[in-house]
Tab-separated table of C-alpha atoms in Angstrom:
chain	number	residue	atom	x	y	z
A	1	UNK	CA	-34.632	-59.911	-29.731
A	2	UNK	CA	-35.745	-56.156	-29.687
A	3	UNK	CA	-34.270	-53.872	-27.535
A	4	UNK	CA	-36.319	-51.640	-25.377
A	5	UNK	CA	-34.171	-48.168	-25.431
A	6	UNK	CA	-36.445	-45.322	-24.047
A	7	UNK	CA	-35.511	-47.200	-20.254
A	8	UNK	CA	-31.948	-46.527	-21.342
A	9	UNK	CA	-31.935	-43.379	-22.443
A	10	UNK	CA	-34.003	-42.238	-19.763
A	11	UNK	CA	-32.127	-43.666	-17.401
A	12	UNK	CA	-28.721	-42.203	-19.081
A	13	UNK	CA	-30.568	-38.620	-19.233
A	14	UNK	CA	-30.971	-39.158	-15.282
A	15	UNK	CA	-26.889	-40.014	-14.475
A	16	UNK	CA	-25.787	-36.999	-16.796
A	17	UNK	CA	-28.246	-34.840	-14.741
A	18	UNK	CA	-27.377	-36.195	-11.214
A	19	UNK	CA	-24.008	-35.469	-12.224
A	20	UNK	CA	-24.235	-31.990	-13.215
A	21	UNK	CA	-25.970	-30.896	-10.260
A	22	UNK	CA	-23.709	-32.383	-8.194
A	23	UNK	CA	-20.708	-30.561	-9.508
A	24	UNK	CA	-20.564	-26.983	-8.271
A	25	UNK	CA	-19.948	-24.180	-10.769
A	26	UNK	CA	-17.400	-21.906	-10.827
A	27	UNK	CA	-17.676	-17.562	-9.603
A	28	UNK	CA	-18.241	-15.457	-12.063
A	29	UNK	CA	-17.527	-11.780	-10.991
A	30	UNK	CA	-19.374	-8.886	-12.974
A	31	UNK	CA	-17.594	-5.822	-12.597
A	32	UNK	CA	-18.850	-2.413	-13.580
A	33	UNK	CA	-17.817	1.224	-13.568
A	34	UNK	CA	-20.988	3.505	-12.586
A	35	UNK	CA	-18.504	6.552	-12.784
A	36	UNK	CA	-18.629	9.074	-15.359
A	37	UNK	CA	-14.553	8.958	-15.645
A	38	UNK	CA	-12.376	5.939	-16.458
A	39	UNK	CA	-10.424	3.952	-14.326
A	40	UNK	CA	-6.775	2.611	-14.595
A	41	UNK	CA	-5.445	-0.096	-12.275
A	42	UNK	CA	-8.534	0.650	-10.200
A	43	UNK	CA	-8.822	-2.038	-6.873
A	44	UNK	CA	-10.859	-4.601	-6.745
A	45	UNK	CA	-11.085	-6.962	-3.667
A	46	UNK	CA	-13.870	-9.842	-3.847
A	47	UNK	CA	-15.011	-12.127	-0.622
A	48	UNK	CA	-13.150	-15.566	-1.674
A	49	UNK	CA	-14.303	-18.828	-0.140
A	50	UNK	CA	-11.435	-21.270	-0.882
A	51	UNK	CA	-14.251	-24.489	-0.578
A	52	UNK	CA	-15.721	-23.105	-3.613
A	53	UNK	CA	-12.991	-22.366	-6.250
A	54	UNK	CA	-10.882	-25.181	-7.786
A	55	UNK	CA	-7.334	-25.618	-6.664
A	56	UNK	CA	-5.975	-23.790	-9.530
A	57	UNK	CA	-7.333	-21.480	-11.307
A	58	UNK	CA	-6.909	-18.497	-13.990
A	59	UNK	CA	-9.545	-15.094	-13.904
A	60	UNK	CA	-10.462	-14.103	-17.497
A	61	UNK	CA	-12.350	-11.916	-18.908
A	62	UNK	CA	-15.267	-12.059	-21.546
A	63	UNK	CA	-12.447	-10.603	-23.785
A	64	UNK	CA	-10.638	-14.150	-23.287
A	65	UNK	CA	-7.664	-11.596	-21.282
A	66	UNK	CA	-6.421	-13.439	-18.410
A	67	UNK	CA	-7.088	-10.915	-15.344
A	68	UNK	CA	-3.623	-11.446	-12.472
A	69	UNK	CA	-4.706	-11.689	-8.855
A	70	UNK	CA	-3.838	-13.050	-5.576
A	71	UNK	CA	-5.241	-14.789	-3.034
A	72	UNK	CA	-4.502	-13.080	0.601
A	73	UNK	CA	-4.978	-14.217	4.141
A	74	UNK	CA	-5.878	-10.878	5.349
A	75	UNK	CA	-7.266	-11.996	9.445
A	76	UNK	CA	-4.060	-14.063	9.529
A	77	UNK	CA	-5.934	-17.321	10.328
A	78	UNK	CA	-3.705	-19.464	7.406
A	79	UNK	CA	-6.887	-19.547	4.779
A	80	UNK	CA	-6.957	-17.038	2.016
A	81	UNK	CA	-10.492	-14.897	2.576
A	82	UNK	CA	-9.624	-12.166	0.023
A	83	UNK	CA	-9.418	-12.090	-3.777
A	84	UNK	CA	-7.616	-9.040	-4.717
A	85	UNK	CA	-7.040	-7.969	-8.948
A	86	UNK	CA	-6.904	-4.561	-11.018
A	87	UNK	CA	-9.038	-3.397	-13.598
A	88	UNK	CA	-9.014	-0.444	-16.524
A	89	UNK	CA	-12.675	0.382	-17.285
A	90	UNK	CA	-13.925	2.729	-19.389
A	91	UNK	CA	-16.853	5.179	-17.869
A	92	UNK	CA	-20.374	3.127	-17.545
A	93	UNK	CA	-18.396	-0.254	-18.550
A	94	UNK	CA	-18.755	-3.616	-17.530
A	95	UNK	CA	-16.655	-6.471	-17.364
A	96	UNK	CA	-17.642	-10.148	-16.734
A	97	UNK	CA	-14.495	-12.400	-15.211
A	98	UNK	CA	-14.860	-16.289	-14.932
A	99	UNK	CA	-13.174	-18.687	-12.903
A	100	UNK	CA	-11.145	-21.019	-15.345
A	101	UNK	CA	-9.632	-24.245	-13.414
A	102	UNK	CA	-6.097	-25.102	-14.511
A	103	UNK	CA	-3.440	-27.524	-13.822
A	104	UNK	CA	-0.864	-25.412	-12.244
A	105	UNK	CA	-0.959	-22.645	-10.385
A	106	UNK	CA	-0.466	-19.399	-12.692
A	107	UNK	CA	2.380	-17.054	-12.395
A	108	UNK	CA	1.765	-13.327	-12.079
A	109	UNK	CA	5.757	-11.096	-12.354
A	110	UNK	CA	5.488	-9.579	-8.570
A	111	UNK	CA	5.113	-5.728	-9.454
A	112	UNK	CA	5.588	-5.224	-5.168
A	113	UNK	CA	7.196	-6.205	-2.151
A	114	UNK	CA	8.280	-5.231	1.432
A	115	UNK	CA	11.481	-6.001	2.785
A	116	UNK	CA	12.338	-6.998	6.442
A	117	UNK	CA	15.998	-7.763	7.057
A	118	UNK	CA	17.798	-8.103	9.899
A	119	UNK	CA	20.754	-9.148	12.226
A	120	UNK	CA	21.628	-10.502	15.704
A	121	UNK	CA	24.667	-8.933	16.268
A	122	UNK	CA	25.018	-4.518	16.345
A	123	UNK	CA	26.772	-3.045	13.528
A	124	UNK	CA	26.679	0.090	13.760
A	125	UNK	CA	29.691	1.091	11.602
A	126	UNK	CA	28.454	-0.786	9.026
A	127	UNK	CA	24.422	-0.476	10.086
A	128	UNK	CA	22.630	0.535	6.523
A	129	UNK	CA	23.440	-2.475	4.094
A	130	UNK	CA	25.489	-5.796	4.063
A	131	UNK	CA	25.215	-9.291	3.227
A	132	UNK	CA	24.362	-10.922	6.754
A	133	UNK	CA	21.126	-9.483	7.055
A	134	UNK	CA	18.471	-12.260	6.825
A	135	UNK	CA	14.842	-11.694	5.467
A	136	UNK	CA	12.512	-12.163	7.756
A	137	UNK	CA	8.375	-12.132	7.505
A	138	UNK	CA	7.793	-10.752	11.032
A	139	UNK	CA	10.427	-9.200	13.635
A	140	UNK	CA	9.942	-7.740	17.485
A	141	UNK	CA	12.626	-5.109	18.394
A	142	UNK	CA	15.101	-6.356	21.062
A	143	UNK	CA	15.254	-4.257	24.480
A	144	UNK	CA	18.457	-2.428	23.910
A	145	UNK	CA	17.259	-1.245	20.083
A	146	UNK	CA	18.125	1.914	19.080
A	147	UNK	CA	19.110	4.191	16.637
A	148	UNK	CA	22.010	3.888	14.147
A	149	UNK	CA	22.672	0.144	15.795
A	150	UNK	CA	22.457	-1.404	12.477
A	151	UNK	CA	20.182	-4.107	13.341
A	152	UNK	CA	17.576	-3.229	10.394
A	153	UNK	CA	18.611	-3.046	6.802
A	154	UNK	CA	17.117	0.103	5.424
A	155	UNK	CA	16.807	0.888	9.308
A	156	UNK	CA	13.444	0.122	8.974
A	157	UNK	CA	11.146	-1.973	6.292
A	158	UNK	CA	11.074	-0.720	3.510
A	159	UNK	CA	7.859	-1.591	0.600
A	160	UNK	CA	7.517	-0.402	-2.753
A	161	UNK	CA	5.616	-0.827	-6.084
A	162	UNK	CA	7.064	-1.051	-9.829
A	163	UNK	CA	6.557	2.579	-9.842
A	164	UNK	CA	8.284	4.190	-6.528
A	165	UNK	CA	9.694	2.778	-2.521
A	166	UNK	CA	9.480	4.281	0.943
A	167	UNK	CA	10.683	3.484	4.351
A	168	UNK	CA	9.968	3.886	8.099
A	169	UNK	CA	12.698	4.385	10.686
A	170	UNK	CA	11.622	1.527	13.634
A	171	UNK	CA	13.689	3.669	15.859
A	172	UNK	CA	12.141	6.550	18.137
A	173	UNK	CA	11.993	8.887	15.286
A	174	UNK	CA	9.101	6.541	13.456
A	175	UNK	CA	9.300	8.480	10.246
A	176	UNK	CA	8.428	7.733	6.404
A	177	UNK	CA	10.754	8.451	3.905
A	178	UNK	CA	11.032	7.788	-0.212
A	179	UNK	CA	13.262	5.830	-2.374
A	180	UNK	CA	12.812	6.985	-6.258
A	181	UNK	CA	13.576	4.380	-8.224
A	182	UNK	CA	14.848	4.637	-11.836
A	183	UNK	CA	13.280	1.173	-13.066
A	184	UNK	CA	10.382	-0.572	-12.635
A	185	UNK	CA	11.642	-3.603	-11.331
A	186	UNK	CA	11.637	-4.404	-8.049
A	187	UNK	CA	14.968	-3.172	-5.909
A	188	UNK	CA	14.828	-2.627	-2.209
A	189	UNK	CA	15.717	-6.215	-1.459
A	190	UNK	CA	18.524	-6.067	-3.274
A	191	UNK	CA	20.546	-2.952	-2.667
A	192	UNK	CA	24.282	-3.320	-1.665
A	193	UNK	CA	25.743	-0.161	-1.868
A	194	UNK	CA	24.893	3.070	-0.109
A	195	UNK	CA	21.582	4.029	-0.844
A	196	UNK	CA	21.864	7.680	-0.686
A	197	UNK	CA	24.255	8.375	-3.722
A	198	UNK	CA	22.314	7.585	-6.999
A	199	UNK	CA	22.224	4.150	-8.555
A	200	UNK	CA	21.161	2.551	-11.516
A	201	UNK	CA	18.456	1.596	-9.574
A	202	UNK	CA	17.470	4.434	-7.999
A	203	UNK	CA	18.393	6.328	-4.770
A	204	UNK	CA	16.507	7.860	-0.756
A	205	UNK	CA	15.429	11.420	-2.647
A	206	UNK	CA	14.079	13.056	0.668
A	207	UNK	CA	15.691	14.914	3.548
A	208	UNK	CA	12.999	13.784	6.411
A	209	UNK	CA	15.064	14.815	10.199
A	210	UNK	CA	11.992	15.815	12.613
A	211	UNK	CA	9.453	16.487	10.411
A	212	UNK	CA	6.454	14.419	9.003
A	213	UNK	CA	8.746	13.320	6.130
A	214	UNK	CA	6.210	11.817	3.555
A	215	UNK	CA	2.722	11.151	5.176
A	216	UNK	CA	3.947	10.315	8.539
A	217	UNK	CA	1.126	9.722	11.091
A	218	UNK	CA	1.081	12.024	14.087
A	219	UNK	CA	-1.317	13.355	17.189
A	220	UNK	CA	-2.688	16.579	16.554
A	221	UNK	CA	-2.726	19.030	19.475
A	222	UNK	CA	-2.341	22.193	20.898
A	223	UNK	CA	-1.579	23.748	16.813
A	224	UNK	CA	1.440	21.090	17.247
A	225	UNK	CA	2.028	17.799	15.992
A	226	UNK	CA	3.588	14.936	17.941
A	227	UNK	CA	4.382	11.749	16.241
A	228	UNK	CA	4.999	8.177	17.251
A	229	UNK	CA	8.024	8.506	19.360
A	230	UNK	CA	7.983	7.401	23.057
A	231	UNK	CA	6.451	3.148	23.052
A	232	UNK	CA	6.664	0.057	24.193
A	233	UNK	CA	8.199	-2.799	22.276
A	234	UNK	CA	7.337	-2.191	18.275
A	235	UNK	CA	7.648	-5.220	16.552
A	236	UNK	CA	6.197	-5.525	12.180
A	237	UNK	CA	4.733	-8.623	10.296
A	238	UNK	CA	4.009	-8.863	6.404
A	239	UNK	CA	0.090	-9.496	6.213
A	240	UNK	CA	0.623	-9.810	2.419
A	241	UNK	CA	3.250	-9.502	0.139
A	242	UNK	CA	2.848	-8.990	-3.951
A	243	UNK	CA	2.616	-9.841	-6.747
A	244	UNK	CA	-0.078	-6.688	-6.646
A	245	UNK	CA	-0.067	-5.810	-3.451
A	246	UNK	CA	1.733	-5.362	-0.337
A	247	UNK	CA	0.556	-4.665	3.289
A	248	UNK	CA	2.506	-4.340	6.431
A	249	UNK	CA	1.150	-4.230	9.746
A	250	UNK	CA	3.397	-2.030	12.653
A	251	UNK	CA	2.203	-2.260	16.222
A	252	UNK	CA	3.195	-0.079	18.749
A	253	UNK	CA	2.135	-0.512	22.164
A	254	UNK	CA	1.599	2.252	25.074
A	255	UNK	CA	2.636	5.351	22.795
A	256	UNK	CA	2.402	7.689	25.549
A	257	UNK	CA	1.654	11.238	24.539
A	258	UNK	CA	0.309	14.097	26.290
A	259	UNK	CA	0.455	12.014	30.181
A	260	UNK	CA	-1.810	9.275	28.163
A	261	UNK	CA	-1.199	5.973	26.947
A	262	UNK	CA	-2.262	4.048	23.884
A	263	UNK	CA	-2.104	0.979	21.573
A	264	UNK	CA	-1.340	2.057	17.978
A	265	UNK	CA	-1.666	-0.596	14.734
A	266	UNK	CA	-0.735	1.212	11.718
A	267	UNK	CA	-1.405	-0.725	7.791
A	268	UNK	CA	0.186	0.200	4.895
A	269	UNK	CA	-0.944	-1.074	1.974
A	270	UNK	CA	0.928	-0.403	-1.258
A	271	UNK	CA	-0.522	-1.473	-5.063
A	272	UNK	CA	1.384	-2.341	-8.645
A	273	UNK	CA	1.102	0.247	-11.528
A	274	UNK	CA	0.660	3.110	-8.605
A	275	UNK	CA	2.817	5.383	-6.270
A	276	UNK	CA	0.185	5.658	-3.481
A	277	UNK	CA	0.626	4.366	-0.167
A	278	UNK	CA	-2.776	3.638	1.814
A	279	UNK	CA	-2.011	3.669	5.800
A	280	UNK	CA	-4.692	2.735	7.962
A	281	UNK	CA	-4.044	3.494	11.932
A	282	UNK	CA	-6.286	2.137	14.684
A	283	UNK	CA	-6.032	3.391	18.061
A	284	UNK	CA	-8.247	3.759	20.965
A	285	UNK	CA	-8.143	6.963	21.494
A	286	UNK	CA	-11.603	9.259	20.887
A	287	UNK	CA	-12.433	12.569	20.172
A	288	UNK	CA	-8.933	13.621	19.138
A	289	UNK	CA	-7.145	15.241	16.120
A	290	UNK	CA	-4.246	12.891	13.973
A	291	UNK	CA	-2.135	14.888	11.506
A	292	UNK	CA	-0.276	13.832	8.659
A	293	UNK	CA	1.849	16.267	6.126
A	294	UNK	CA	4.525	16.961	3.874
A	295	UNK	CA	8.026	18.101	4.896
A	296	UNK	CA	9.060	21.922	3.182
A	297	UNK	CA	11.458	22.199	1.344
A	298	UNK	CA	13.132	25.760	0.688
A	299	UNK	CA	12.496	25.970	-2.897
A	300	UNK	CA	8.745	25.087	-2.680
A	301	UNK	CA	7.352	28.702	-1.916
A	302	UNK	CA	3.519	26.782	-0.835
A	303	UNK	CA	1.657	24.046	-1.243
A	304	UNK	CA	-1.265	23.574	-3.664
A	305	UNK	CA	-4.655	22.338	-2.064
A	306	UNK	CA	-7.913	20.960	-2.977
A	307	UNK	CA	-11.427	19.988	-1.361
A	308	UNK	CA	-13.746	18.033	-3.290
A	309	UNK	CA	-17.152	16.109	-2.072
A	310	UNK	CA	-14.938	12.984	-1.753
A	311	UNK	CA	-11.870	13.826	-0.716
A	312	UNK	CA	-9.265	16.831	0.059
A	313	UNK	CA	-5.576	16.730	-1.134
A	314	UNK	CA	-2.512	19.058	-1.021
A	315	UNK	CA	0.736	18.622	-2.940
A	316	UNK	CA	4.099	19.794	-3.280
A	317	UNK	CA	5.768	20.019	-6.773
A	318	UNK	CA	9.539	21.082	-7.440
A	319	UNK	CA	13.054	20.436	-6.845
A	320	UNK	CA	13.030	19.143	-3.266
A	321	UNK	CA	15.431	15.915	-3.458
A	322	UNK	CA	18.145	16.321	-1.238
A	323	UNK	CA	20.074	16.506	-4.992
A	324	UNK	CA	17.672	19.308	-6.486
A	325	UNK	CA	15.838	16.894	-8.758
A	326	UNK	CA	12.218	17.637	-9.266
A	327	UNK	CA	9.827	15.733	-6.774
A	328	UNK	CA	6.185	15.665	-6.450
A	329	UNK	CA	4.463	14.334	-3.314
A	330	UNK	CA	0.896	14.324	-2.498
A	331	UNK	CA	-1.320	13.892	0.602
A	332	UNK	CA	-4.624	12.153	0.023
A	333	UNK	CA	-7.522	12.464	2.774
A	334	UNK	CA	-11.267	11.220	2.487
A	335	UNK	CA	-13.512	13.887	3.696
A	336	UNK	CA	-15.202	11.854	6.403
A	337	UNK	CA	-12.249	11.951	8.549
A	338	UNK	CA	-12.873	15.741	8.376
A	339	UNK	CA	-9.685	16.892	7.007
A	340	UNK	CA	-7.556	20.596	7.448
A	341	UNK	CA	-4.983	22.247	5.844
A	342	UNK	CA	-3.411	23.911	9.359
A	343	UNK	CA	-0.676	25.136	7.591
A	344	UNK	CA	3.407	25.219	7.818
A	345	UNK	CA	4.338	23.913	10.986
A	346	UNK	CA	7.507	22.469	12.183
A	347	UNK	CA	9.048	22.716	8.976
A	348	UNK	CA	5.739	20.378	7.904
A	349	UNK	CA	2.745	21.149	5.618
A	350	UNK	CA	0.225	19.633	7.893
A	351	UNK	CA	-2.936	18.151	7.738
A	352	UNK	CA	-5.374	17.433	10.721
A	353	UNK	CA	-8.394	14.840	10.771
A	354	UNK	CA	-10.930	13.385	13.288
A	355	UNK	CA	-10.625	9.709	13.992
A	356	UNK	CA	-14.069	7.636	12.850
A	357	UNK	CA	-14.199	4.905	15.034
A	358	UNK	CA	-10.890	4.800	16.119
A	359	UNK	CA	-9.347	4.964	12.589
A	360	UNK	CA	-8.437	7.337	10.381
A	361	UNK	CA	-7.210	6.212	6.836
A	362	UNK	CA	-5.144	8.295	3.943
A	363	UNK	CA	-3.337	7.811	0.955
A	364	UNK	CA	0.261	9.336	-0.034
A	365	UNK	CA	2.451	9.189	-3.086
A	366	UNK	CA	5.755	10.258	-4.841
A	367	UNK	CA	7.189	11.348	-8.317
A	368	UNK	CA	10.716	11.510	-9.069
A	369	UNK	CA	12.389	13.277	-12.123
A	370	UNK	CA	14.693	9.884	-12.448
A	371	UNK	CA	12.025	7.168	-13.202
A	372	UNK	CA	11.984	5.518	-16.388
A	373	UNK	CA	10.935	7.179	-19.134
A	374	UNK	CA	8.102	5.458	-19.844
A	375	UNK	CA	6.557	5.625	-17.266
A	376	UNK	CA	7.525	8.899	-15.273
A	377	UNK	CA	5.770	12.104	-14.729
A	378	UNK	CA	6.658	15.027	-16.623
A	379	UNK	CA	4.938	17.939	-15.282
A	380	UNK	CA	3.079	19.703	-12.563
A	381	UNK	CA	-0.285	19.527	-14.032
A	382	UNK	CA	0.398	15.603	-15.299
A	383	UNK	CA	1.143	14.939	-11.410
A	384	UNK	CA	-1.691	17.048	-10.325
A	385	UNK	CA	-4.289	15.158	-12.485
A	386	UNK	CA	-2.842	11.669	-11.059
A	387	UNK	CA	-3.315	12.375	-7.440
A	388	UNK	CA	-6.910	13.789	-9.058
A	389	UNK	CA	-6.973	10.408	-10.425
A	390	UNK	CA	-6.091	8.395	-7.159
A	391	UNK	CA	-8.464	10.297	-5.244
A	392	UNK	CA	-11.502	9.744	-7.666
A	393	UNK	CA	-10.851	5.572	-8.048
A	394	UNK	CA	-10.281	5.497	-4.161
A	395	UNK	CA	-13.777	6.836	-3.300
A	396	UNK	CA	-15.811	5.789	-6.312
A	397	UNK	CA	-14.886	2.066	-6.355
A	398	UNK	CA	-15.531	-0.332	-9.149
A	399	UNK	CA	-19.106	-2.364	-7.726
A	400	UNK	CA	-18.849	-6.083	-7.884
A	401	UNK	CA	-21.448	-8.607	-8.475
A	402	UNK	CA	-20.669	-12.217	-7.683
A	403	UNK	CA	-22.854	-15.117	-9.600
């Protein structure tokens, strides 16, 4: 008997193809830089529809490098929506980053974090550190919170990066304030002893009291600033937490100021292999003036300024710990928010800028003389070309095409 096999085959060719169209293929990103500078740890956040990636999955390049990300929940509705990674180009480069399924669920070493710890009972003898705090992802301040209670580790959240921490007093004073850190790994969760004498891991560097600290947010009136003080109940919630990013969301209702009343949301958003923080505040207020700043120091005689198309920054570089040590801090506003040096006021470099739409959005950033050595900055003009740096990536982002 003589088989007919063209049916066969035909009829084979016509499963495999079913098949294939059937099964969905995976993203591919391409990922360019149209700058005329290179870019280091530069941001990249891509729309991510969980229905159309495979369970587990690794990003690599077309270099066969495997590219770390994470997958955040941004709106806060329990699906991921947001794809976030970092990525060195070289000027006019492109990269090409495919969706590899895998078994397990890769592991990226968490290069940031935010800690929230706290207590029931008052301690206020013993208010700064100790081992009954509990970490917590969200927390709403009681009606009898106040100051130096020692409810809060840290006395306020605290989020950092490999590279550098900060802090925010979530009593009335509503401050930011820096922790240098003399490794790279993460610490802020972990510290037991007093934080203000120096540790192998690093120590609080900055005298803050009433001014605007380190990029604290403020009103803007009257050639005066007037931060967050006077609210409702504040309460804070992690919106994402590491490995290479952090964000934490603080709410403070009916911040009265000036015989009005608002809602305040502040985001800060902190990245691996960087010192910046990004805070984001949202208010409804119009037609008014936020500041932000640096606090002075007495053996900083100014600070240095810049406006470019993009951006406008001012920094401070010098000893200024509350030790001597050499610090550099930076203030990092886009120009559409309008931004103005106003001078030294209330102990404060200041900046002022417009709200757009309700917001206004800048980026801050520390250097301590203590960091590791591989990684610290040694001069002025090093530390000046990084907050260059920051400010460039920020507003000339990488472009990303999705096939």
């Amino acid at each position: 008997m003589t088989l007919n096999i063209k049916p066969i085959l035909l009829a084979t060719l016509f499963i495999l193809i079913f098949l294939s169209c059937g099964k969905k293929s995976n993203p591919v990103f391409v990922i360019g830089n149209p700058n005329n500078f290179a870019t280091e740890h530069a941001s990249v956040t891509v729309p991510f529809n969980i229905e159309e990636y495979p369970s587990h999955f690794k990003l690599i390049d077309q270099n066969g490098n495997e590219i770390p990300y994470q997958a955040d929940d941004i709106d806060q509705d329990g699906i991921p929506e947001t794809l976030f990674m970092q990525l060195s180009l070289d000027a006019g480069f492109t990269s090409t980053i495919s969706v590899i399924e895998t078994e397990n669920k890769p592991f990226y070493t968490a290069k940031t974090d935010i800690t929230i710890k706290v207590r029931e009972e008052k301690d206020p003898d013993n208010m700064q550190v100790s081992d009954d705090f509990k970490s917590v992802n969200d927390y709403t301040e009681p009606f009898d919170f106040k100051q130096d209670n020692g409810l809060i580790f840290l006395e306020g959240p605290g989020w950092e990066s490999d590279l550098i921490g900060y802090r925010l007093y979530f009593d009335d004073r509503n401050r930011i304030d820096i922790f240098g850190k003399s490794t790279n790994q993460l610490a802020l969760n972990n510290i037991s002893e007093t934080y203000h004498e120096r540790r192998a891991w690093g120590a609080d560097v900055l005298k803050v009291s009433s001014t605007l600290g380190i990029g604290t947010p403020a009103l803007f009136a009257d050639n005066k600033f007037y931060a967050i003080e006077e609210t409702g109940t504040k309460s804070m919630k992690i919106i994402a937490d590491g490995p290479l990013r952090s964000i934490l969301e603080i709410s403070y209702p009916e911040w009265k100021i000036d015989n009005q009343e608002t809602d305040v949301r502040l985001e800060l958003e902190i990245h691996a292999n960087h010192r910046y923080t990004e805070l984001r505040l949202n208010t409804d207020l119009e037609n008014v003036e936020f500041a932000t700043g640096l606090v002075m120091h007495p053996a900083i005689s100014k600070i240095n300024t810049k406006v470019t198309q993009a951006y406008t920054y001012g920094y401070t570089w010098g000893n200024q710990t509350d030790l001597d040590e050499v610090l550099g801090m930076a203030i990092i506003i886009p120009q559409k928010f309008t931004p103005d040096y106003e001078g030294e006021l209330q102990e404060t470099y200041v900046f002022s800028m417009k709200n757009n739409n309700s917001d206004v959005v800048y980026r801050f950033l520390g250097a301590w003389e203590l960091e590791p050595e591989d990684s610290k900055i040694d001069s002025e003009m090093d530390f000046e070309n990084y907050v260059d740096q920051v400010g460039k990536q920020w507003q000339a982002p990488l472009k990303v095409t999705i096939k």
